[in-house]
mmCIF file of C-alpha atoms and ligand atoms in Angstrom:
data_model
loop_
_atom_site.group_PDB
_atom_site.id
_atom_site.type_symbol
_atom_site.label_atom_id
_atom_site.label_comp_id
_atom_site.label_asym_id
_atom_site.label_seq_id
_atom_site.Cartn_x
_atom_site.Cartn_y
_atom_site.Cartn_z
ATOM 1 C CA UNK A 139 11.613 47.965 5.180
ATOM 2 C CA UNK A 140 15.191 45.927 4.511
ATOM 3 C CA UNK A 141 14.049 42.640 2.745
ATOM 4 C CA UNK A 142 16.091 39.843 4.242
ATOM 5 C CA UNK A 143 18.066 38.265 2.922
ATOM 6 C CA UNK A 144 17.963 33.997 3.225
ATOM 7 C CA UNK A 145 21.196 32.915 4.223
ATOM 8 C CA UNK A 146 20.444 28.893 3.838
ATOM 9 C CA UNK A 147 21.917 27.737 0.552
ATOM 10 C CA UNK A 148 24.278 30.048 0.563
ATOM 11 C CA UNK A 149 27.980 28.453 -0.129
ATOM 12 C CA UNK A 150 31.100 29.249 2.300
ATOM 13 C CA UNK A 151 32.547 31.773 -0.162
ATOM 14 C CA UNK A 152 28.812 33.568 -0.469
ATOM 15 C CA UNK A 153 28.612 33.520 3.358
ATOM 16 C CA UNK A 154 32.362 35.372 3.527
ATOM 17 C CA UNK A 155 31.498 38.169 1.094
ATOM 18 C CA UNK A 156 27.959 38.744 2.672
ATOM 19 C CA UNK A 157 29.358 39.438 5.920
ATOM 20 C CA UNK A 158 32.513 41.202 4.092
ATOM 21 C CA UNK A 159 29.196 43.587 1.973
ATOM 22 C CA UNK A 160 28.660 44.423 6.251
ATOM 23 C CA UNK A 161 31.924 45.291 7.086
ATOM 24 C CA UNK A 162 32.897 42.365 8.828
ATOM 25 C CA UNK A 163 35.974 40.160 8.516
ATOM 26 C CA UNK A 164 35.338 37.171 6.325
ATOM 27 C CA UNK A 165 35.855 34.555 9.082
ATOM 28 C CA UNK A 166 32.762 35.995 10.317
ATOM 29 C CA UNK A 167 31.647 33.942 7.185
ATOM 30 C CA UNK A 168 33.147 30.656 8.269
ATOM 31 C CA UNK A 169 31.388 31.098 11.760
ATOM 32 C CA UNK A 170 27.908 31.454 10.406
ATOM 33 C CA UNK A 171 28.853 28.418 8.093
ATOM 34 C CA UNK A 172 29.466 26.667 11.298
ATOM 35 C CA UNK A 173 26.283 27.847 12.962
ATOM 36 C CA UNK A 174 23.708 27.417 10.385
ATOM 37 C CA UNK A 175 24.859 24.006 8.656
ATOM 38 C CA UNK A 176 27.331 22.154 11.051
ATOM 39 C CA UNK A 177 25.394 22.960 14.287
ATOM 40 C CA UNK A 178 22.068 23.498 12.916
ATOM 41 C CA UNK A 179 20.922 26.920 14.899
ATOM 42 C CA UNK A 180 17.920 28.598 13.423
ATOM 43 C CA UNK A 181 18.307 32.083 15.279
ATOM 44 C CA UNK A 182 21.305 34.668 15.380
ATOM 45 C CA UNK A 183 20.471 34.602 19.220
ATOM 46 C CA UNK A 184 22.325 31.452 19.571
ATOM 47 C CA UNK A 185 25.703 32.078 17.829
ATOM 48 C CA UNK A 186 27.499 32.548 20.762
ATOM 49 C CA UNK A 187 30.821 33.619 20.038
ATOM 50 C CA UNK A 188 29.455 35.933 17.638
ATOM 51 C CA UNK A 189 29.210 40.176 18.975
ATOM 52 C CA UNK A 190 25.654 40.441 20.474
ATOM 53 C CA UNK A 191 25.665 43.942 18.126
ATOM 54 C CA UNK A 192 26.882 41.554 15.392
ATOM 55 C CA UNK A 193 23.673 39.184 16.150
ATOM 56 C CA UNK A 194 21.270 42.334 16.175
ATOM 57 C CA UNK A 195 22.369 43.182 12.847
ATOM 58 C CA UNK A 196 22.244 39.399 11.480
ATOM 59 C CA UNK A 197 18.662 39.478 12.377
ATOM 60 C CA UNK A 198 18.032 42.470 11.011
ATOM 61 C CA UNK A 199 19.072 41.543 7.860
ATOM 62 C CA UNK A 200 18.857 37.828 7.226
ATOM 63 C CA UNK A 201 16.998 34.769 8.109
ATOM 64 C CA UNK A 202 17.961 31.481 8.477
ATOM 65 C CA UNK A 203 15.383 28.102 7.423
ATOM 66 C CA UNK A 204 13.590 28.463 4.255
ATOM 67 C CA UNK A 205 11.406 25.652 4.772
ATOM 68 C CA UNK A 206 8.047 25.285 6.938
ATOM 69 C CA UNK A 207 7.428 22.087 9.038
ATOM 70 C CA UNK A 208 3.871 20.879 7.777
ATOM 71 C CA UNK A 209 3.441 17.423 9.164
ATOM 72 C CA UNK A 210 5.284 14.214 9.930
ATOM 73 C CA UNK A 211 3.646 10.844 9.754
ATOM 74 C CA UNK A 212 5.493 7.400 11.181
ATOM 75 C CA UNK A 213 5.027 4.325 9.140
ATOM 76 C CA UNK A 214 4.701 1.030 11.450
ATOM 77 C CA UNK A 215 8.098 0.189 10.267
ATOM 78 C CA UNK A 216 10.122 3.294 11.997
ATOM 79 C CA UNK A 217 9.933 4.904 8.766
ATOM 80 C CA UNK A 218 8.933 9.393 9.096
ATOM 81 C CA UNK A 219 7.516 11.114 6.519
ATOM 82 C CA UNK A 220 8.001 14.860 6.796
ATOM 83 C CA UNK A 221 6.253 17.368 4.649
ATOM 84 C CA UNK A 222 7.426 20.750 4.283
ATOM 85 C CA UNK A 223 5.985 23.939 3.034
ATOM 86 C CA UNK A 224 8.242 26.342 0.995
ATOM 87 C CA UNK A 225 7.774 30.390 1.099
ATOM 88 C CA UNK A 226 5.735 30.394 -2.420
ATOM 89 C CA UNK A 227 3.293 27.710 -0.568
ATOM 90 C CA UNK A 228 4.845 24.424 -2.456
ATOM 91 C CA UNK A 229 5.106 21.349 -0.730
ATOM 92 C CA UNK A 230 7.921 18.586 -0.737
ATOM 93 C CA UNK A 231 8.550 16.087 1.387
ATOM 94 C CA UNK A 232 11.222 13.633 2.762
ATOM 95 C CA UNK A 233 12.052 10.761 4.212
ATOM 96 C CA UNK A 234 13.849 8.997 7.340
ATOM 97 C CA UNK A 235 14.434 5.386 6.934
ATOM 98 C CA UNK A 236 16.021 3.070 10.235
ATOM 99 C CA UNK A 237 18.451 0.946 8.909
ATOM 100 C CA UNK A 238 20.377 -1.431 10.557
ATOM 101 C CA UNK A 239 21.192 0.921 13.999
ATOM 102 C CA UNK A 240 20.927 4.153 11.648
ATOM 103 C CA UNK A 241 19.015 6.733 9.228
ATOM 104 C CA UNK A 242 19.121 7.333 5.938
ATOM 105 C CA UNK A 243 17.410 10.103 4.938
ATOM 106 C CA UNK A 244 15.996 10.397 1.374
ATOM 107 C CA UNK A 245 15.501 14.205 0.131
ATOM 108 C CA UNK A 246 13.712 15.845 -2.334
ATOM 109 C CA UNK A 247 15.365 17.910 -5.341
ATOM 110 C CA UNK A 248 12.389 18.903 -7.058
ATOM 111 C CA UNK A 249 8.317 19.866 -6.923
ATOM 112 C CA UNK A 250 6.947 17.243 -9.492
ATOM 113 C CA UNK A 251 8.669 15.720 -11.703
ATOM 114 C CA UNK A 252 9.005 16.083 -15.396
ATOM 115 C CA UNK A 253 10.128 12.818 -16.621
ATOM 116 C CA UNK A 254 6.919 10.888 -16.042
ATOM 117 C CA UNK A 255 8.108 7.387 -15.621
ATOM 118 C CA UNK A 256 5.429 4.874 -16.031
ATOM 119 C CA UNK A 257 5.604 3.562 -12.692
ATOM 120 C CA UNK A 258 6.140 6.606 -10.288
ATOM 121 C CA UNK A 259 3.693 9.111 -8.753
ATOM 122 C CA UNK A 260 6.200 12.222 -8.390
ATOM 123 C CA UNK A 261 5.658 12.060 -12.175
ATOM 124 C CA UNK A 262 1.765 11.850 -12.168
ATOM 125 C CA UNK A 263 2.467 15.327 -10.652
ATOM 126 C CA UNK A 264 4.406 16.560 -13.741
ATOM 127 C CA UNK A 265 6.973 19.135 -13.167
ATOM 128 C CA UNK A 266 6.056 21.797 -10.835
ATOM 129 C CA UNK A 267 9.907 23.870 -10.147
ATOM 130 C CA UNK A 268 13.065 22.898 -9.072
ATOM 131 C CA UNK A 269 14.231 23.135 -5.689
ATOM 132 C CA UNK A 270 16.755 26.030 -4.615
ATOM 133 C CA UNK A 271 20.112 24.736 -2.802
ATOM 134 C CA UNK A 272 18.867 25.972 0.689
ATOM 135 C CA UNK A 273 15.287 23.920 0.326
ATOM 136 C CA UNK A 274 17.426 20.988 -0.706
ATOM 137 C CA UNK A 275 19.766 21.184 2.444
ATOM 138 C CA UNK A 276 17.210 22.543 4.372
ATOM 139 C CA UNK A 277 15.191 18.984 4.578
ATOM 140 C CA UNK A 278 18.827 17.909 5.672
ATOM 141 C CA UNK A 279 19.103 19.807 8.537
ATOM 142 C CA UNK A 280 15.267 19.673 9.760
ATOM 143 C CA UNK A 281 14.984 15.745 9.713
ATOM 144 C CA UNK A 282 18.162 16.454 11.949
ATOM 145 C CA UNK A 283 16.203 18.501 14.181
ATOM 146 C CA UNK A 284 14.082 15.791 14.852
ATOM 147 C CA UNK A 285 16.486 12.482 15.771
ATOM 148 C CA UNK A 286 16.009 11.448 18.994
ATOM 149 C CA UNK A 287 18.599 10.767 22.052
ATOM 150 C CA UNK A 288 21.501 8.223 19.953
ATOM 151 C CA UNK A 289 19.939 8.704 16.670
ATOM 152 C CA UNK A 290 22.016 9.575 13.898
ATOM 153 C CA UNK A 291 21.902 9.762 9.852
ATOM 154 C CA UNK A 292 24.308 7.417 8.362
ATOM 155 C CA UNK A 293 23.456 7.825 4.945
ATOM 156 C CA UNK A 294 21.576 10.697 2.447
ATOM 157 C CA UNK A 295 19.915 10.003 -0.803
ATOM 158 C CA UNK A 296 18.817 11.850 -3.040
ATOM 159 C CA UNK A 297 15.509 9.451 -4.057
ATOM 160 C CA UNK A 298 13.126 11.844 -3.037
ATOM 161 C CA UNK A 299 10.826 13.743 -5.622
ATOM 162 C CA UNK A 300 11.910 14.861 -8.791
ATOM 163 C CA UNK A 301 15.228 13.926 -10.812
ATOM 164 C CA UNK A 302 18.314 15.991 -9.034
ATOM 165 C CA UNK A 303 20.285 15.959 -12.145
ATOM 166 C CA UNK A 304 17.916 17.931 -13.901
ATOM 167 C CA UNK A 305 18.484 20.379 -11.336
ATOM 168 C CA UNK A 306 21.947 19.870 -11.437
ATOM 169 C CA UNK A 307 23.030 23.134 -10.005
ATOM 170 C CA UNK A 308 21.206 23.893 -7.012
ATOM 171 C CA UNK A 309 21.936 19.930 -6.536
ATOM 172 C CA UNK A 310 25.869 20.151 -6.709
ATOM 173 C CA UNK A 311 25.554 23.521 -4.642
ATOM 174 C CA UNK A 312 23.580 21.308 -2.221
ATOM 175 C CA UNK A 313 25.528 18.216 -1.991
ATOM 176 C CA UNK A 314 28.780 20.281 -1.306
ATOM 177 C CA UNK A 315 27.311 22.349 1.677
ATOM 178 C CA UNK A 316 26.095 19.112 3.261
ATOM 179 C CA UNK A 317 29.411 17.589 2.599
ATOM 180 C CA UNK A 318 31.485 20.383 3.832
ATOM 181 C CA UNK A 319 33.667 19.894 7.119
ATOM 182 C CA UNK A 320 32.523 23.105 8.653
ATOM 183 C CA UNK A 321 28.833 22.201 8.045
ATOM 184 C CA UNK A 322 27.193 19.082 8.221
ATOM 185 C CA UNK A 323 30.009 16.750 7.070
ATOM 186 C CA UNK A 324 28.463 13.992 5.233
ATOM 187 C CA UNK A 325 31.094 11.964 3.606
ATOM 188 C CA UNK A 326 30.900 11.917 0.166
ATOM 189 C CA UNK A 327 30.887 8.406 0.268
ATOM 190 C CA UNK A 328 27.846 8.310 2.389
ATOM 191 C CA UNK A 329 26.113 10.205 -0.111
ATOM 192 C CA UNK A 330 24.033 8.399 -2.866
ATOM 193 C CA UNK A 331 22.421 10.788 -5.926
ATOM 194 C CA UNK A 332 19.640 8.765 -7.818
ATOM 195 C CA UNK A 333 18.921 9.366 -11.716
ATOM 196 C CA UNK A 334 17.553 7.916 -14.013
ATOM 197 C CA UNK A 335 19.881 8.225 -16.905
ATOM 198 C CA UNK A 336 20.545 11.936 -18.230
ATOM 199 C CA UNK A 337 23.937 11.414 -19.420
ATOM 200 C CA UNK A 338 25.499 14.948 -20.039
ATOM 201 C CA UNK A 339 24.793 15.344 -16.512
ATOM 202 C CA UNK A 340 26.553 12.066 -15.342
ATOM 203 C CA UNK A 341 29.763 13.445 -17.070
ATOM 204 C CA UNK A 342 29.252 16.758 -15.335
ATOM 205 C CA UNK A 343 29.368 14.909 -12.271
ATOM 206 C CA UNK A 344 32.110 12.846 -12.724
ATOM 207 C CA UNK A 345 33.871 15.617 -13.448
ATOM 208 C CA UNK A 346 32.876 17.532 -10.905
ATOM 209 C CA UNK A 347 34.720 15.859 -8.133
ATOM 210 C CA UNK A 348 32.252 15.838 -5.924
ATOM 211 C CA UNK A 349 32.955 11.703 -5.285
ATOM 212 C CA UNK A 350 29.422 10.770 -4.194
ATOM 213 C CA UNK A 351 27.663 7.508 -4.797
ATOM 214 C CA UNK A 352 25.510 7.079 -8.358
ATOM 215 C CA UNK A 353 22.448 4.929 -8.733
ATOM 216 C CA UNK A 354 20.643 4.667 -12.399
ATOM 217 C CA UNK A 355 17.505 3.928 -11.908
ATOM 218 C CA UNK A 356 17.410 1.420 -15.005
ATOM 219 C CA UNK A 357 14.012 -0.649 -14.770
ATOM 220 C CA UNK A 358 14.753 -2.459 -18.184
ATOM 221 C CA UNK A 359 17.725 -3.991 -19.782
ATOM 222 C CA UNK A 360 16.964 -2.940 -23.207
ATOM 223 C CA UNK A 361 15.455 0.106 -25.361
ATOM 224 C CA UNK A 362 12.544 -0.632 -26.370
ATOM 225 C CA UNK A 363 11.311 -1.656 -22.656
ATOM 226 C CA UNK A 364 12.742 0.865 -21.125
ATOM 227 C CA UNK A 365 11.119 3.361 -23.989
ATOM 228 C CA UNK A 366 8.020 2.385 -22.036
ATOM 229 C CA UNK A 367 9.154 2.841 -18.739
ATOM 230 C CA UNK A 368 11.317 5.506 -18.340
ATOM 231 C CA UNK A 369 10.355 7.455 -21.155
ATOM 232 C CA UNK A 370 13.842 10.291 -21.128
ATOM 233 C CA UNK A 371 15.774 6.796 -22.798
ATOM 234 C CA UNK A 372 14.212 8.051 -25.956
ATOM 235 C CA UNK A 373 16.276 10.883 -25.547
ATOM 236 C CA UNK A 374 19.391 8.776 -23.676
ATOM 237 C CA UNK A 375 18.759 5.560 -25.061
ATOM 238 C CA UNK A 376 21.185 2.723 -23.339
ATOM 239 C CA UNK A 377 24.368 2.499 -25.977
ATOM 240 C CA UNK A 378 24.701 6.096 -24.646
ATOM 241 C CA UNK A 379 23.955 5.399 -21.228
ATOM 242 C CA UNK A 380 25.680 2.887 -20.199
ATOM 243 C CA UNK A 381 28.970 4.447 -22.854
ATOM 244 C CA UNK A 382 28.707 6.970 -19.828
ATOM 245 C CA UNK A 383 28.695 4.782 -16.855
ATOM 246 C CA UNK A 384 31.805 2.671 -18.155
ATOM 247 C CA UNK A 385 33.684 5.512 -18.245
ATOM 248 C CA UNK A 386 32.460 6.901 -14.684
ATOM 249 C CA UNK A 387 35.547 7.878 -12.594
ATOM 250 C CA UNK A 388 34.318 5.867 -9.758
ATOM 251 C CA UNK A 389 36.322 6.632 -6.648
ATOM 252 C CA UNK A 390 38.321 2.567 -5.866
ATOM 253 C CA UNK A 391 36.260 0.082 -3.729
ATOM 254 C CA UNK A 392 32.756 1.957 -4.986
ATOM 255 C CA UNK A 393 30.451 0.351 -7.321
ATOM 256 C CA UNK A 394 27.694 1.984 -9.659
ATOM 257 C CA UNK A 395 24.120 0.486 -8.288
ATOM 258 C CA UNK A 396 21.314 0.079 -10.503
ATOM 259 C CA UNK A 397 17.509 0.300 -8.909
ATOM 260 C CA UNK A 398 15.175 -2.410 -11.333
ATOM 261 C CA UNK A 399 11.675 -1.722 -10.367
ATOM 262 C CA UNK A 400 10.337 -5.070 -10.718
ATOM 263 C CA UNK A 401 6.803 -4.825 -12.632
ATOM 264 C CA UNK A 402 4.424 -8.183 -12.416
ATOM 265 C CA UNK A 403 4.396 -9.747 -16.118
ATOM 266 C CA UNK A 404 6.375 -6.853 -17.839
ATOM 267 C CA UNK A 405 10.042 -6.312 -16.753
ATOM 268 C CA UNK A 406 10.298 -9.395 -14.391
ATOM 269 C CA UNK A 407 10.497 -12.445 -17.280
ATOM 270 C CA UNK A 408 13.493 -14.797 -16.927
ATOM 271 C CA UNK A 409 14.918 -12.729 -20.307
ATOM 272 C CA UNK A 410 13.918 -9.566 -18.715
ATOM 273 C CA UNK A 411 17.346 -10.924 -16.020
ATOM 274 C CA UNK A 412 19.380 -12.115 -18.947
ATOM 275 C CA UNK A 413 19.233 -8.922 -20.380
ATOM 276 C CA UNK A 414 19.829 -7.146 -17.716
ATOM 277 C CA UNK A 415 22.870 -9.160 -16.959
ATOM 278 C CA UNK A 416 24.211 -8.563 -20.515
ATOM 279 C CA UNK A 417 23.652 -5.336 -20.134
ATOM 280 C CA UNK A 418 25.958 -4.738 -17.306
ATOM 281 C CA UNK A 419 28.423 -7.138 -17.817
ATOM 282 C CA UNK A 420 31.906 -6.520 -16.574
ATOM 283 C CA UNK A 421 30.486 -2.846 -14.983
ATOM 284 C CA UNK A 422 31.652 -2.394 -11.324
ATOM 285 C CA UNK A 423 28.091 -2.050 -10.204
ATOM 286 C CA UNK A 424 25.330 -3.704 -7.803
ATOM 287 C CA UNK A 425 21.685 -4.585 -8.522
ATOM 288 C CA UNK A 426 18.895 -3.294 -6.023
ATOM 289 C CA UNK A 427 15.731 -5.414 -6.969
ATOM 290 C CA UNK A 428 12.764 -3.019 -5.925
ATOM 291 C CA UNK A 429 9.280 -5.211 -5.967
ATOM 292 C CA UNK A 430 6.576 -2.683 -7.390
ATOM 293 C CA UNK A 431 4.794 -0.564 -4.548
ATOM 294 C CA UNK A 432 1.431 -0.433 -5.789
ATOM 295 C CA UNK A 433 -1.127 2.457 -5.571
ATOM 296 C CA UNK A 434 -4.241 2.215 -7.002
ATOM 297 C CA UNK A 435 -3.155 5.688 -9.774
ATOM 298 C CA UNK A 436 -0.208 3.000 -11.141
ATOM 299 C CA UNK A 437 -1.172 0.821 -13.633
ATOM 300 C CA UNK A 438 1.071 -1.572 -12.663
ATOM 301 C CA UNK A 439 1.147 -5.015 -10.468
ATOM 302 C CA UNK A 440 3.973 -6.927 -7.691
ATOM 303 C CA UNK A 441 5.235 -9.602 -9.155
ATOM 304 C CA UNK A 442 5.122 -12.581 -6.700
ATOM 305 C CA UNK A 443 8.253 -13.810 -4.406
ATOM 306 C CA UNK A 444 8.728 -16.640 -6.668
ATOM 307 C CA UNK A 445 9.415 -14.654 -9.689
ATOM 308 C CA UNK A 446 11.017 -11.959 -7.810
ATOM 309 C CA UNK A 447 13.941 -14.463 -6.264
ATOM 310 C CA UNK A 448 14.269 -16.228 -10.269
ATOM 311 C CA UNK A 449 15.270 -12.531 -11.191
ATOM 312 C CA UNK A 450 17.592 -12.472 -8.822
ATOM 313 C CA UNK A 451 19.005 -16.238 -9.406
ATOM 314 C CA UNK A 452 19.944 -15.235 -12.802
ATOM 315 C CA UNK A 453 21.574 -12.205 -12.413
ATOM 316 C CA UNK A 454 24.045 -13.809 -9.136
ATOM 317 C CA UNK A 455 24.323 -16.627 -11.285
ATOM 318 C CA UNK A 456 25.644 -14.054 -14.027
ATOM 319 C CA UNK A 457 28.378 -12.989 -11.650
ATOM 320 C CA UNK A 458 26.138 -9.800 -10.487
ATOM 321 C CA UNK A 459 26.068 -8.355 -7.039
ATOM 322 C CA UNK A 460 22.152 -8.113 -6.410
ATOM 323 C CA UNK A 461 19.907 -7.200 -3.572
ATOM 324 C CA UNK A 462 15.915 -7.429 -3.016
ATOM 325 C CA UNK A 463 14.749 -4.105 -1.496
ATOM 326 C CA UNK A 464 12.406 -4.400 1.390
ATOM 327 C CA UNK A 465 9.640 -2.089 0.763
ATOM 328 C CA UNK A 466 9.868 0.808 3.860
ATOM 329 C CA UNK A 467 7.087 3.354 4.971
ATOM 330 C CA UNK A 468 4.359 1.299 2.712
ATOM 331 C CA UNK A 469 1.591 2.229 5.084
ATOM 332 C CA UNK A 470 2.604 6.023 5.244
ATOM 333 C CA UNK A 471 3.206 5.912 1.099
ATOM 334 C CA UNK A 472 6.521 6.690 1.916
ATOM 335 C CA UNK A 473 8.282 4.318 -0.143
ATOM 336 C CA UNK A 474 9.866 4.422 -3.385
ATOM 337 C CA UNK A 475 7.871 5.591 -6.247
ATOM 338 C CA UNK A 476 5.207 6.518 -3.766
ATOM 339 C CA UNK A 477 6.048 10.553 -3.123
ATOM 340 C CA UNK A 478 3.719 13.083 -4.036
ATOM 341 C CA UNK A 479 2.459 15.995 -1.603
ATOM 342 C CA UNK A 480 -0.933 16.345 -0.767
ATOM 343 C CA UNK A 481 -2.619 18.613 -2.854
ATOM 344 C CA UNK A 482 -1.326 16.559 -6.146
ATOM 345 C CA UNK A 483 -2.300 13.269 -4.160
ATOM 346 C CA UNK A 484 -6.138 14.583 -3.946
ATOM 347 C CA UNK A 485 -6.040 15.810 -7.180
ATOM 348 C CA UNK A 486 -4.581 12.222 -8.253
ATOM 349 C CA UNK A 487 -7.270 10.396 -6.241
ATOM 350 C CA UNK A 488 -10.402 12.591 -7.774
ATOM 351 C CA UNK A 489 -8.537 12.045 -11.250
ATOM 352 C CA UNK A 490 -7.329 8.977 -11.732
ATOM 353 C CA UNK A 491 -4.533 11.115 -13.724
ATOM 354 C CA UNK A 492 -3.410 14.369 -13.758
ATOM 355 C CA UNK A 493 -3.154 16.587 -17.088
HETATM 356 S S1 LIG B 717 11.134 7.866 -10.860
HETATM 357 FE FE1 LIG B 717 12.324 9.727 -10.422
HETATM 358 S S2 LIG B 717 12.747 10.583 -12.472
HETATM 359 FE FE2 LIG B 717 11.085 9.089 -12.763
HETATM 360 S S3 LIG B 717 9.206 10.344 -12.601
HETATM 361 FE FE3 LIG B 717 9.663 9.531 -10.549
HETATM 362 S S4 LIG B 717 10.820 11.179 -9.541
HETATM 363 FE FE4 LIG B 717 10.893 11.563 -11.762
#
């Protein structure tokens, strides 16, 4: 028997020379672009200005989806959790978040995690693999499948599990199918990839063109905090960092945001904010303040309102644009910090840790 081939993930040029390997002209390429990504269709059956012998053979040959609806829970808040099954039986999950009339929806780039920051339980699971391009833009186009009558996603993230830059490849190969006019057609500027600092990769993407929207996860405002927290600063410690991020090509009008994880009694001091504000002064950038979303596997404690809205006095007192984060999806563990699929999260409960 033919094994078939998976044509989600592929790019527009890989889609024109598999139907050119079939004998068919290569704007046959552009049309199952436009099928599979822009209109969604998971069956040859419905490409209707395609040959119906052109169809047959598709579906012969290929298949389109590489990702297996498992469950979907809804928070109280409007906030769906979707969990997926992949074809070697992994699980990832993502993320629909109402927000202010529309969705963002916050995808996973990884199984696990491997940078283990102190705070998160994706890295409780350690790293597992890396997602493929299709499984990436796959999420995309399933949480899609689901809006309802007038729904729409305004905005994607990539906040999900794992770090995308450390997949950098499948991630770029992602991002551009989901931004491409003949597919889905995200703006770029709608378009927000989360790391948490690895800086070769930053200058690969600035290079790259690609013009999306960078968050840093920062969580501290010097070295030997953020040592603790985010434990890859050892490797990318902040001189280097933040040398990086001043140097960003940052498309005009767009500013760099930085998530701070606010941690009761360890990064939410009154000098915790000065530093902080040193750190990033005279950076184009904004400050989302994240109050810790506990779970009893996280060592870790909310600070209180009080010292939450001190932080945040001191750094717009320091000239800084800066937000508090409403947690979303609590009740669901949807929120940030808080993804980790099933089988790890049983594991993690009969644990306490995970080796
Ligand atoms: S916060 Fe992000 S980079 Fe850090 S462990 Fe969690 S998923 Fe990985």
């Amino acid at each position: 028997m033919l094994n078939k081939i998976d044509l989600t993930g592929l790019s527009l040029e890989e889609m024109e020379r598999f139907v050119a390997d079939h004998g068919e002209p290569t704007y046959r390429g552009r049309q199952l672009f436009h099928w599979i990504y822009g209109r969604g269709v998971r069956t040859f059956a419905e490409m209707s200005d395609l040959p119906v012998t052109l169809r047959t053979r598709l579906a012969e040959r290929a298949t389109i989806g590489v990702l297996a609806p498992l469950g979907r829970e809804v928070s109280g808040d409007g906030t769906r959790k979707y969990l997926f099954g992949c074809t070697d039986g992994r699980q990832i999950e993502a993320v629909l978040i109402p927000d202010e009339g529309r969705l963002t929806a916050c995808l996973s780039t990884q199984v696990g995690c491997a940078l283990a920051c102190a705070f998160c339980l994706t890295g409780k699971m350690g790293f597992i693999r890396h997602l493929q391009a299709g499984e990436i833009v796959d999420q995309a186009l399933a949480l899609q499948r689901d809006l309802q009558p007038g729904e729409r996603i305004g905005n994607l993230v990539l906040m999900g599990m794992g770090e995308p830059l450390h997949n950098y490849d499948a991630t770029v190969k992602a991002l551009s199918i989901l931004a491409h006019p003949l597919g889905p057609a995200y703006p770029p500027r709608r378009i927000t990839l989360s790391t948490v600092g690895l800086v070769p990769e930053i200058v690969r993407l600035g290079q790259s063109g690609l013009g999306v929207n960078l968050a840093v996860s920062l969580h501290a405002g010097t070295d030997e905090l953020r040592d603790r927290l985010v434990p890859i600063n050892r490797r990318y410690p902040l001189k280097e960092l933040m040398a990086a991020l001043r140097v960003y090509p940052l498309p005009p009008r767009r500013r760099i945001t930085f998530e701070y994880v606010l941690i009761d009694g360890v990064n939410d001091r009154s000098e915790d904010a000065r530093e902080l504000a040193r750190l990033l002064r005279g950076l184009r950038c904004k400050v989302n303040l994240l109050p810790l979303n506990e779970t009893p596997a996280i060592p870790f404690r909310r600070p209180s309102q009080e010292r939450v809205e001190t932080f945040q006095r001191i750094l717009k007192s320091a000239g800084i644009l800066v937000t508090i984060r409403e947690s979303r999806g609590l009740d669901i563990s949807a929120a940030c910090g808080l993804l980790a699929t099933e089988t790890n999260q049983k594991r993690l409960d009969s644990t306490g840790c995970l080796t």
